[in-house]
């Protein structure tokens, strides 16, 4: 046996750096190439559509290819797509429609690659004897932190060598992630192959399983709405707040940086000391802290230092959320449905983001900044009560695992 957890962490971190670089490098490349903001928006939208479609409908392909092979192949596909942009541009063969198509293909390749690595998490936990929350946290921390690092790395490369060079480095990161996955991770020991039938039948089976599990369906709804609220607030309202109230883009960056650093730190701390805690009370407290007061602090218009400090402290409560949710997904989902269920939940998270961003933009234009922040604060506070009020969330403490039972039968 090789070192699967180290391989997962390293491959995830490198792939996530590439994803973070893409988020800046491609829009910057479009702006340099066409000079039109609408063109940039169209290409970014095409990539988001690809991510959504790849998450929702890529599960059966992961099942057929097997998770490790799927992660490798989809990372390599992402590398080819990203590299194709500067190459075609060099030969003056990159019209806007083709650039949009490449953005769509990039999203279609990135989403199943990420989902395939998530499907491997329960198997790595089973092989190594490490708690699935700890493996999930080991996946999530570099994923979040590396994505945050990707944009500044891309910015530095763009400043020194230009946007095409940043895209070449971006493509290389996906190739490196694929190589590390291939060399350090074994294929799942648990049979994850889907049952018989065609693609649509397999896809439908996964969605029906997810719909019939009240706890997993509650998680899907929660991540869809909260991601929408967070995206609208931090992608639209906080930048407007920085411009109108703080008069500083640096201030917005400091708030974001403090939140990201605290999120990574808390994920690591939870994996170290929090695994013995009951899951449901932890989820209740963390959601109350993360969703409840965080947007409301901006209504008080405190000094920048206070905003940065409080944002960082509050985000310390975020760390347990993804590892616990990841463990619950792994335990409640039989191996043959994991790719489809995990992908559907990721698609729900993605679907909420453009809706939240659009809502924030419309509200800020029609009722103003501070009333919009008040609306988002009220909605976030309401959502924070869901794990406390709905009984489906109490099942997260049920450690009996149909997935583990099936795994033991196969092994």
GROMACS .gro file of C-alpha atoms in nm:
model
  411
    1UNK     CA    1   0.000   0.000   0.000
    2UNK     CA    2   0.127   0.342  -0.094
    3UNK     CA    3   0.049   0.665   0.092
    4UNK     CA    4  -0.310   0.739  -0.012
    5UNK     CA    5  -0.388   1.018   0.235
    6UNK     CA    6  -0.070   1.211   0.150
    7UNK     CA    7  -0.141   1.154  -0.217
    8UNK     CA    8  -0.498   1.278  -0.181
    9UNK     CA    9  -0.385   1.592   0.005
   10UNK     CA   10  -0.110   1.671  -0.246
   11UNK     CA   11  -0.315   1.602  -0.558
   12UNK     CA   12  -0.610   1.800  -0.422
   13UNK     CA   13  -0.391   2.095  -0.326
   14UNK     CA   14  -0.221   2.113  -0.667
   15UNK     CA   15  -0.546   2.069  -0.859
   16UNK     CA   16  -0.710   2.335  -0.641
   17UNK     CA   17  -0.425   2.578  -0.706
   18UNK     CA   18  -0.496   2.527  -1.075
   19UNK     CA   19  -0.865   2.591  -1.018
   20UNK     CA   20  -0.787   2.911  -0.828
   21UNK     CA   21  -0.553   3.023  -1.104
   22UNK     CA   22  -0.822   2.957  -1.364
   23UNK     CA   23  -1.065   3.184  -1.180
   24UNK     CA   24  -0.835   3.480  -1.247
   25UNK     CA   25  -0.630   3.378  -1.549
   26UNK     CA   26  -0.915   3.308  -1.791
   27UNK     CA   27  -1.118   3.627  -1.720
   28UNK     CA   28  -0.797   3.830  -1.738
   29UNK     CA   29  -0.704   3.663  -2.067
   30UNK     CA   30  -1.046   3.746  -2.213
   31UNK     CA   31  -1.018   4.109  -2.104
   32UNK     CA   32  -0.671   4.138  -2.257
   33UNK     CA   33  -0.787   3.972  -2.577
   34UNK     CA   34  -1.119   4.149  -2.639
   35UNK     CA   35  -1.131   4.438  -2.393
   36UNK     CA   36  -1.501   4.373  -2.338
   37UNK     CA   37  -1.649   4.297  -1.999
   38UNK     CA   38  -1.950   4.126  -2.156
   39UNK     CA   39  -1.719   3.878  -2.331
   40UNK     CA   40  -1.555   3.797  -1.999
   41UNK     CA   41  -1.894   3.741  -1.841
   42UNK     CA   42  -2.003   3.507  -2.120
   43UNK     CA   43  -1.690   3.291  -2.095
   44UNK     CA   44  -1.710   3.272  -1.715
   45UNK     CA   45  -2.079   3.186  -1.738
   46UNK     CA   46  -2.000   2.907  -1.987
   47UNK     CA   47  -1.749   2.759  -1.740
   48UNK     CA   48  -2.002   2.777  -1.455
   49UNK     CA   49  -2.261   2.601  -1.672
   50UNK     CA   50  -2.002   2.332  -1.746
   51UNK     CA   51  -1.929   2.289  -1.376
   52UNK     CA   52  -2.299   2.256  -1.301
   53UNK     CA   53  -2.361   2.002  -1.578
   54UNK     CA   54  -2.045   1.806  -1.495
   55UNK     CA   55  -2.143   1.784  -1.127
   56UNK     CA   56  -2.505   1.687  -1.192
   57UNK     CA   57  -2.452   1.439  -1.475
   58UNK     CA   58  -2.092   1.314  -1.443
   59UNK     CA   59  -2.159   1.049  -1.178
   60UNK     CA   60  -2.229   0.755  -1.411
   61UNK     CA   61  -1.907   0.827  -1.602
   62UNK     CA   62  -1.709   0.818  -1.277
   63UNK     CA   63  -1.874   0.485  -1.197
   64UNK     CA   64  -1.788   0.340  -1.537
   65UNK     CA   65  -1.429   0.464  -1.541
   66UNK     CA   66  -1.370   0.392  -1.166
   67UNK     CA   67  -1.290   0.686  -0.936
   68UNK     CA   68  -0.908   0.700  -0.954
   69UNK     CA   69  -0.899   0.658  -1.330
   70UNK     CA   70  -1.173   0.919  -1.366
   71UNK     CA   71  -0.980   1.169  -1.151
   72UNK     CA   72  -0.669   1.121  -1.365
   73UNK     CA   73  -0.847   1.140  -1.700
   74UNK     CA   74  -1.060   1.442  -1.615
   75UNK     CA   75  -0.758   1.631  -1.475
   76UNK     CA   76  -0.572   1.559  -1.798
   77UNK     CA   77  -0.875   1.674  -1.997
   78UNK     CA   78  -0.878   2.000  -1.800
   79UNK     CA   79  -0.507   2.046  -1.876
   80UNK     CA   80  -0.566   1.999  -2.250
   81UNK     CA   81  -0.852   2.249  -2.251
   82UNK     CA   82  -0.661   2.515  -2.055
   83UNK     CA   83  -0.348   2.470  -2.268
   84UNK     CA   84  -0.557   2.494  -2.582
   85UNK     CA   85  -0.649   2.855  -2.504
   86UNK     CA   86  -0.299   3.013  -2.531
   87UNK     CA   87  -0.202   2.777  -2.814
   88UNK     CA   88  -0.502   2.869  -3.029
   89UNK     CA   89  -0.456   3.235  -2.937
   90UNK     CA   90  -0.094   3.218  -3.054
   91UNK     CA   91  -0.211   3.100  -3.397
   92UNK     CA   92  -0.489   3.362  -3.406
   93UNK     CA   93  -0.750   3.086  -3.416
   94UNK     CA   94  -0.956   3.162  -3.107
   95UNK     CA   95  -1.288   3.338  -3.185
   96UNK     CA   96  -1.514   3.420  -2.893
   97UNK     CA   97  -1.752   3.128  -2.959
   98UNK     CA   98  -1.461   2.882  -2.940
   99UNK     CA   99  -1.330   3.044  -2.622
  100UNK     CA  100  -1.676   3.004  -2.468
  101UNK     CA  101  -1.686   2.640  -2.580
  102UNK     CA  102  -1.349   2.579  -2.415
  103UNK     CA  103  -1.480   2.739  -2.096
  104UNK     CA  104  -1.776   2.500  -2.104
  105UNK     CA  105  -1.546   2.201  -2.161
  106UNK     CA  106  -1.322   2.313  -1.874
  107UNK     CA  107  -1.617   2.312  -1.636
  108UNK     CA  108  -1.732   1.975  -1.768
  109UNK     CA  109  -1.389   1.826  -1.696
  110UNK     CA  110  -1.312   1.994  -1.363
  111UNK     CA  111  -1.635   1.894  -1.186
  112UNK     CA  112  -1.611   1.514  -1.236
  113UNK     CA  113  -1.240   1.524  -1.151
  114UNK     CA  114  -1.315   1.685  -0.815
  115UNK     CA  115  -1.608   1.450  -0.754
  116UNK     CA  116  -1.396   1.143  -0.830
  117UNK     CA  117  -1.146   1.235  -0.557
  118UNK     CA  118  -1.433   1.282  -0.311
  119UNK     CA  119  -1.563   0.934  -0.395
  120UNK     CA  120  -1.221   0.794  -0.294
  121UNK     CA  121  -1.240   0.950   0.056
  122UNK     CA  122  -1.443   0.672   0.224
  123UNK     CA  123  -1.222   0.404   0.068
  124UNK     CA  124  -0.905   0.577   0.190
  125UNK     CA  125  -1.056   0.598   0.541
  126UNK     CA  126  -1.140   0.227   0.531
  127UNK     CA  127  -0.795   0.123   0.405
  128UNK     CA  128  -0.598   0.335   0.649
  129UNK     CA  129  -0.821   0.305   0.955
  130UNK     CA  130  -0.840   0.685   0.982
  131UNK     CA  131  -1.176   0.840   1.075
  132UNK     CA  132  -1.365   0.953   0.767
  133UNK     CA  133  -1.409   1.302   0.919
  134UNK     CA  134  -1.032   1.332   0.940
  135UNK     CA  135  -0.981   1.220   0.580
  136UNK     CA  136  -1.260   1.455   0.467
  137UNK     CA  137  -1.096   1.739   0.658
  138UNK     CA  138  -0.760   1.651   0.503
  139UNK     CA  139  -0.926   1.684   0.163
  140UNK     CA  140  -1.115   2.004   0.243
  141UNK     CA  141  -0.838   2.210   0.405
  142UNK     CA  142  -0.595   2.205   0.110
  143UNK     CA  143  -0.888   2.237  -0.129
  144UNK     CA  144  -1.002   2.563   0.031
  145UNK     CA  145  -0.656   2.701   0.105
  146UNK     CA  146  -0.504   2.619  -0.233
  147UNK     CA  147  -0.793   2.777  -0.422
  148UNK     CA  148  -0.736   3.095  -0.225
  149UNK     CA  149  -0.366   3.085  -0.319
  150UNK     CA  150  -0.435   3.020  -0.687
  151UNK     CA  151  -0.553   3.372  -0.770
  152UNK     CA  152  -0.248   3.556  -0.627
  153UNK     CA  153  -0.015   3.305  -0.795
  154UNK     CA  154  -0.190   3.367  -1.125
  155UNK     CA  155  -0.175   3.743  -1.064
  156UNK     CA  156   0.200   3.733  -1.008
  157UNK     CA  157   0.258   3.525  -1.324
  158UNK     CA  158   0.034   3.755  -1.527
  159UNK     CA  159   0.223   4.061  -1.400
  160UNK     CA  160   0.559   3.909  -1.493
  161UNK     CA  161   0.487   3.703  -1.805
  162UNK     CA  162   0.131   3.770  -1.918
  163UNK     CA  163  -0.201   3.585  -1.907
  164UNK     CA  164  -0.107   3.314  -2.165
  165UNK     CA  165   0.190   3.209  -1.948
  166UNK     CA  166  -0.038   3.183  -1.645
  167UNK     CA  167  -0.264   2.949  -1.841
  168UNK     CA  168   0.033   2.729  -1.936
  169UNK     CA  169   0.130   2.699  -1.568
  170UNK     CA  170  -0.234   2.634  -1.486
  171UNK     CA  171  -0.243   2.344  -1.734
  172UNK     CA  172   0.079   2.203  -1.587
  173UNK     CA  173  -0.079   2.199  -1.240
  174UNK     CA  174  -0.360   1.973  -1.364
  175UNK     CA  175  -0.107   1.736  -1.526
  176UNK     CA  176   0.093   1.720  -1.202
  177UNK     CA  177  -0.222   1.652  -0.999
  178UNK     CA  178  -0.315   1.369  -1.237
  179UNK     CA  179   0.033   1.216  -1.207
  180UNK     CA  180   0.027   1.227  -0.826
  181UNK     CA  181  -0.320   1.070  -0.820
  182UNK     CA  182  -0.203   0.792  -1.051
  183UNK     CA  183   0.116   0.720  -0.853
  184UNK     CA  184  -0.010   0.748  -0.495
  185UNK     CA  185  -0.373   0.638  -0.492
  186UNK     CA  186  -0.508   0.290  -0.551
  187UNK     CA  187  -0.839   0.219  -0.716
  188UNK     CA  188  -1.126   0.176  -0.471
  189UNK     CA  189  -1.126  -0.163  -0.304
  190UNK     CA  190  -1.503  -0.133  -0.267
  191UNK     CA  191  -1.700  -0.210  -0.581
  192UNK     CA  192  -1.839   0.129  -0.688
  193UNK     CA  193  -1.970   0.007  -1.019
  194UNK     CA  194  -2.325   0.110  -1.097
  195UNK     CA  195  -2.594  -0.145  -1.156
  196UNK     CA  196  -2.712  -0.248  -1.499
  197UNK     CA  197  -2.896  -0.028  -1.742
  198UNK     CA  198  -2.811   0.273  -1.947
  199UNK     CA  199  -2.672   0.610  -1.847
  200UNK     CA  200  -3.010   0.776  -1.782
  201UNK     CA  201  -3.132   0.487  -1.571
  202UNK     CA  202  -2.818   0.496  -1.356
  203UNK     CA  203  -2.849   0.871  -1.319
  204UNK     CA  204  -3.213   0.839  -1.214
  205UNK     CA  205  -3.130   0.571  -0.955
  206UNK     CA  206  -2.881   0.804  -0.789
  207UNK     CA  207  -3.124   1.095  -0.776
  208UNK     CA  208  -3.402   0.873  -0.636
  209UNK     CA  209  -3.174   0.746  -0.361
  210UNK     CA  210  -3.079   1.102  -0.268
  211UNK     CA  211  -3.440   1.220  -0.269
  212UNK     CA  212  -3.551   0.934  -0.042
  213UNK     CA  213  -3.282   0.993   0.221
  214UNK     CA  214  -3.418   1.283   0.428
  215UNK     CA  215  -3.082   1.371   0.584
  216UNK     CA  216  -2.890   1.376   0.257
  217UNK     CA  217  -3.170   1.574   0.093
  218UNK     CA  218  -3.160   1.823   0.382
  219UNK     CA  219  -2.785   1.861   0.326
  220UNK     CA  220  -2.845   1.922  -0.047
  221UNK     CA  221  -3.102   2.194   0.024
  222UNK     CA  222  -2.884   2.353   0.292
  223UNK     CA  223  -2.572   2.379   0.077
  224UNK     CA  224  -2.772   2.515  -0.217
  225UNK     CA  225  -2.929   2.799  -0.016
  226UNK     CA  226  -2.628   2.883   0.202
  227UNK     CA  227  -2.389   2.886  -0.095
  228UNK     CA  228  -2.627   3.119  -0.272
  229UNK     CA  229  -2.641   3.352   0.028
  230UNK     CA  230  -2.264   3.345   0.078
  231UNK     CA  231  -2.195   3.399  -0.293
  232UNK     CA  232  -2.430   3.693  -0.319
  233UNK     CA  233  -2.304   3.850   0.000
  234UNK     CA  234  -1.930   3.808  -0.050
  235UNK     CA  235  -1.915   3.834  -0.429
  236UNK     CA  236  -2.144   4.137  -0.463
  237UNK     CA  237  -2.236   4.311  -0.139
  238UNK     CA  238  -1.897   4.299   0.035
  239UNK     CA  239  -1.710   4.446  -0.267
  240UNK     CA  240  -1.975   4.722  -0.285
  241UNK     CA  241  -1.932   4.774   0.090
  242UNK     CA  242  -1.557   4.802   0.038
  243UNK     CA  243  -1.608   5.067  -0.227
  244UNK     CA  244  -1.883   5.269  -0.058
  245UNK     CA  245  -1.802   5.235   0.312
  246UNK     CA  246  -1.439   5.127   0.343
  247UNK     CA  247  -1.318   5.306   0.028
  248UNK     CA  248  -1.057   5.033  -0.005
  249UNK     CA  249  -1.021   4.720  -0.215
  250UNK     CA  250  -0.737   4.617   0.019
  251UNK     CA  251  -0.984   4.606   0.305
  252UNK     CA  252  -1.202   4.359   0.117
  253UNK     CA  253  -0.895   4.145   0.050
  254UNK     CA  254  -0.801   4.148   0.418
  255UNK     CA  255  -1.149   4.038   0.522
  256UNK     CA  256  -1.142   3.757   0.268
  257UNK     CA  257  -0.790   3.653   0.364
  258UNK     CA  258  -0.867   3.642   0.735
  259UNK     CA  259  -1.180   3.436   0.670
  260UNK     CA  260  -0.996   3.190   0.446
  261UNK     CA  261  -0.705   3.145   0.686
  262UNK     CA  262  -0.940   3.087   0.980
  263UNK     CA  263  -1.141   2.837   0.778
  264UNK     CA  264  -0.833   2.628   0.695
  265UNK     CA  265  -0.701   2.649   1.052
  266UNK     CA  266  -1.033   2.541   1.202
  267UNK     CA  267  -1.059   2.245   0.964
  268UNK     CA  268  -0.719   2.124   1.081
  269UNK     CA  269  -0.805   2.182   1.448
  270UNK     CA  270  -1.131   1.991   1.419
  271UNK     CA  271  -0.956   1.694   1.259
  272UNK     CA  272  -0.712   1.699   1.551
  273UNK     CA  273  -0.936   1.747   1.855
  274UNK     CA  274  -1.303   1.740   1.750
  275UNK     CA  275  -1.370   1.388   1.627
  276UNK     CA  276  -1.513   1.267   1.959
  277UNK     CA  277  -1.778   1.540   1.971
  278UNK     CA  278  -2.136   1.459   1.879
  279UNK     CA  279  -2.201   1.578   1.527
  280UNK     CA  280  -2.549   1.726   1.560
  281UNK     CA  281  -2.469   1.976   1.841
  282UNK     CA  282  -2.152   2.078   1.656
  283UNK     CA  283  -2.347   2.143   1.335
  284UNK     CA  284  -2.612   2.341   1.524
  285UNK     CA  285  -2.358   2.565   1.697
  286UNK     CA  286  -2.137   2.612   1.391
  287UNK     CA  287  -2.423   2.701   1.158
  288UNK     CA  288  -2.559   2.946   1.415
  289UNK     CA  289  -2.219   3.114   1.441
  290UNK     CA  290  -2.121   3.111   1.074
  291UNK     CA  291  -2.453   3.210   0.920
  292UNK     CA  292  -2.608   3.410   1.201
  293UNK     CA  293  -2.395   3.708   1.303
  294UNK     CA  294  -2.138   3.725   1.022
  295UNK     CA  295  -2.334   3.932   0.766
  296UNK     CA  296  -2.490   4.141   1.043
  297UNK     CA  297  -2.154   4.275   1.156
  298UNK     CA  298  -2.138   4.484   0.838
  299UNK     CA  299  -2.462   4.660   0.938
  300UNK     CA  300  -2.277   4.807   1.238
  301UNK     CA  301  -2.010   4.957   1.007
  302UNK     CA  302  -1.721   4.901   1.251
  303UNK     CA  303  -1.357   4.984   1.181
  304UNK     CA  304  -1.177   4.770   0.927
  305UNK     CA  305  -0.962   4.607   1.197
  306UNK     CA  306  -1.274   4.497   1.381
  307UNK     CA  307  -1.428   4.357   1.063
  308UNK     CA  308  -1.113   4.161   0.982
  309UNK     CA  309  -1.075   4.025   1.335
  310UNK     CA  310  -1.440   3.931   1.384
  311UNK     CA  311  -1.466   3.774   1.038
  312UNK     CA  312  -1.164   3.557   1.115
  313UNK     CA  313  -1.290   3.455   1.460
  314UNK     CA  314  -1.636   3.365   1.332
  315UNK     CA  315  -1.495   3.156   1.048
  316UNK     CA  316  -1.318   2.939   1.305
  317UNK     CA  317  -1.661   2.781   1.343
  318UNK     CA  318  -1.665   2.678   0.977
  319UNK     CA  319  -1.400   2.409   1.008
  320UNK     CA  320  -1.617   2.120   1.133
  321UNK     CA  321  -1.895   2.167   0.875
  322UNK     CA  322  -1.746   2.016   0.560
  323UNK     CA  323  -1.571   1.722   0.734
  324UNK     CA  324  -1.891   1.626   0.916
  325UNK     CA  325  -2.105   1.662   0.605
  326UNK     CA  326  -1.848   1.464   0.409
  327UNK     CA  327  -1.855   1.185   0.668
  328UNK     CA  328  -2.235   1.176   0.670
  329UNK     CA  329  -2.245   1.154   0.290
  330UNK     CA  330  -1.994   0.869   0.294
  331UNK     CA  331  -2.171   0.674   0.567
  332UNK     CA  332  -2.524   0.711   0.433
  333UNK     CA  333  -2.448   0.651   0.064
  334UNK     CA  334  -2.378   0.298  -0.065
  335UNK     CA  335  -2.061   0.281  -0.276
  336UNK     CA  336  -2.247   0.227  -0.604
  337UNK     CA  337  -2.432   0.561  -0.563
  338UNK     CA  338  -2.152   0.780  -0.429
  339UNK     CA  339  -2.043   0.945  -0.753
  340UNK     CA  340  -2.398   1.038  -0.843
  341UNK     CA  341  -2.504   1.151  -0.496
  342UNK     CA  342  -2.187   1.351  -0.429
  343UNK     CA  343  -2.212   1.509  -0.773
  344UNK     CA  344  -2.576   1.606  -0.723
  345UNK     CA  345  -2.496   1.778  -0.392
  346UNK     CA  346  -2.206   1.964  -0.557
  347UNK     CA  347  -2.438   2.067  -0.840
  348UNK     CA  348  -2.690   2.203  -0.589
  349UNK     CA  349  -2.415   2.408  -0.427
  350UNK     CA  350  -2.315   2.547  -0.767
  351UNK     CA  351  -2.675   2.617  -0.868
  352UNK     CA  352  -2.730   2.837  -0.564
  353UNK     CA  353  -2.434   3.063  -0.640
  354UNK     CA  354  -2.556   3.244  -0.955
  355UNK     CA  355  -2.902   3.277  -0.800
  356UNK     CA  356  -2.759   3.440  -0.488
  357UNK     CA  357  -2.528   3.666  -0.688
  358UNK     CA  358  -2.815   3.782  -0.910
  359UNK     CA  359  -3.040   3.846  -0.609
  360UNK     CA  360  -2.770   4.051  -0.436
  361UNK     CA  361  -2.711   4.260  -0.748
  362UNK     CA  362  -3.081   4.330  -0.799
  363UNK     CA  363  -3.136   4.416  -0.434
  364UNK     CA  364  -2.838   4.649  -0.412
  365UNK     CA  365  -2.953   4.836  -0.724
  366UNK     CA  366  -3.314   4.874  -0.610
  367UNK     CA  367  -3.310   4.914  -0.231
  368UNK     CA  368  -2.949   5.013  -0.159
  369UNK     CA  369  -2.648   4.855   0.007
  370UNK     CA  370  -2.738   4.850   0.376
  371UNK     CA  371  -3.100   4.732   0.329
  372UNK     CA  372  -2.964   4.455   0.103
  373UNK     CA  373  -2.719   4.350   0.373
  374UNK     CA  374  -3.010   4.345   0.620
  375UNK     CA  375  -3.209   4.115   0.389
  376UNK     CA  376  -2.916   3.876   0.350
  377UNK     CA  377  -2.852   3.885   0.726
  378UNK     CA  378  -3.214   3.789   0.798
  379UNK     CA  379  -3.209   3.510   0.539
  380UNK     CA  380  -2.877   3.374   0.670
  381UNK     CA  381  -2.999   3.383   1.031
  382UNK     CA  382  -3.312   3.193   0.928
  383UNK     CA  383  -3.109   2.927   0.746
  384UNK     CA  384  -2.880   2.889   1.048
  385UNK     CA  385  -3.176   2.749   1.244
  386UNK     CA  386  -3.240   2.456   1.006
  387UNK     CA  387  -3.017   2.196   1.180
  388UNK     CA  388  -3.183   2.292   1.511
  389UNK     CA  389  -3.545   2.283   1.393
  390UNK     CA  390  -3.563   1.997   1.141
  391UNK     CA  391  -3.544   1.641   1.272
  392UNK     CA  392  -3.368   1.506   0.962
  393UNK     CA  393  -3.047   1.671   1.083
  394UNK     CA  394  -3.043   1.468   1.407
  395UNK     CA  395  -2.967   1.156   1.203
  396UNK     CA  396  -2.611   1.280   1.144
  397UNK     CA  397  -2.524   1.118   1.478
  398UNK     CA  398  -2.628   0.774   1.349
  399UNK     CA  399  -2.293   0.610   1.284
  400UNK     CA  400  -2.440   0.291   1.139
  401UNK     CA  401  -2.323   0.291   0.782
  402UNK     CA  402  -2.489   0.107   0.494
  403UNK     CA  403  -2.187   0.200   0.289
  404UNK     CA  404  -1.948   0.042   0.541
  405UNK     CA  405  -2.164  -0.268   0.569
  406UNK     CA  406  -2.150  -0.312   0.191
  407UNK     CA  407  -1.776  -0.253   0.196
  408UNK     CA  408  -1.723  -0.529   0.450
  409UNK     CA  409  -1.924  -0.770   0.236
  410UNK     CA  410  -1.708  -0.697  -0.069
  411UNK     CA  411  -1.379  -0.720   0.119
   0.00000   0.00000   0.00000
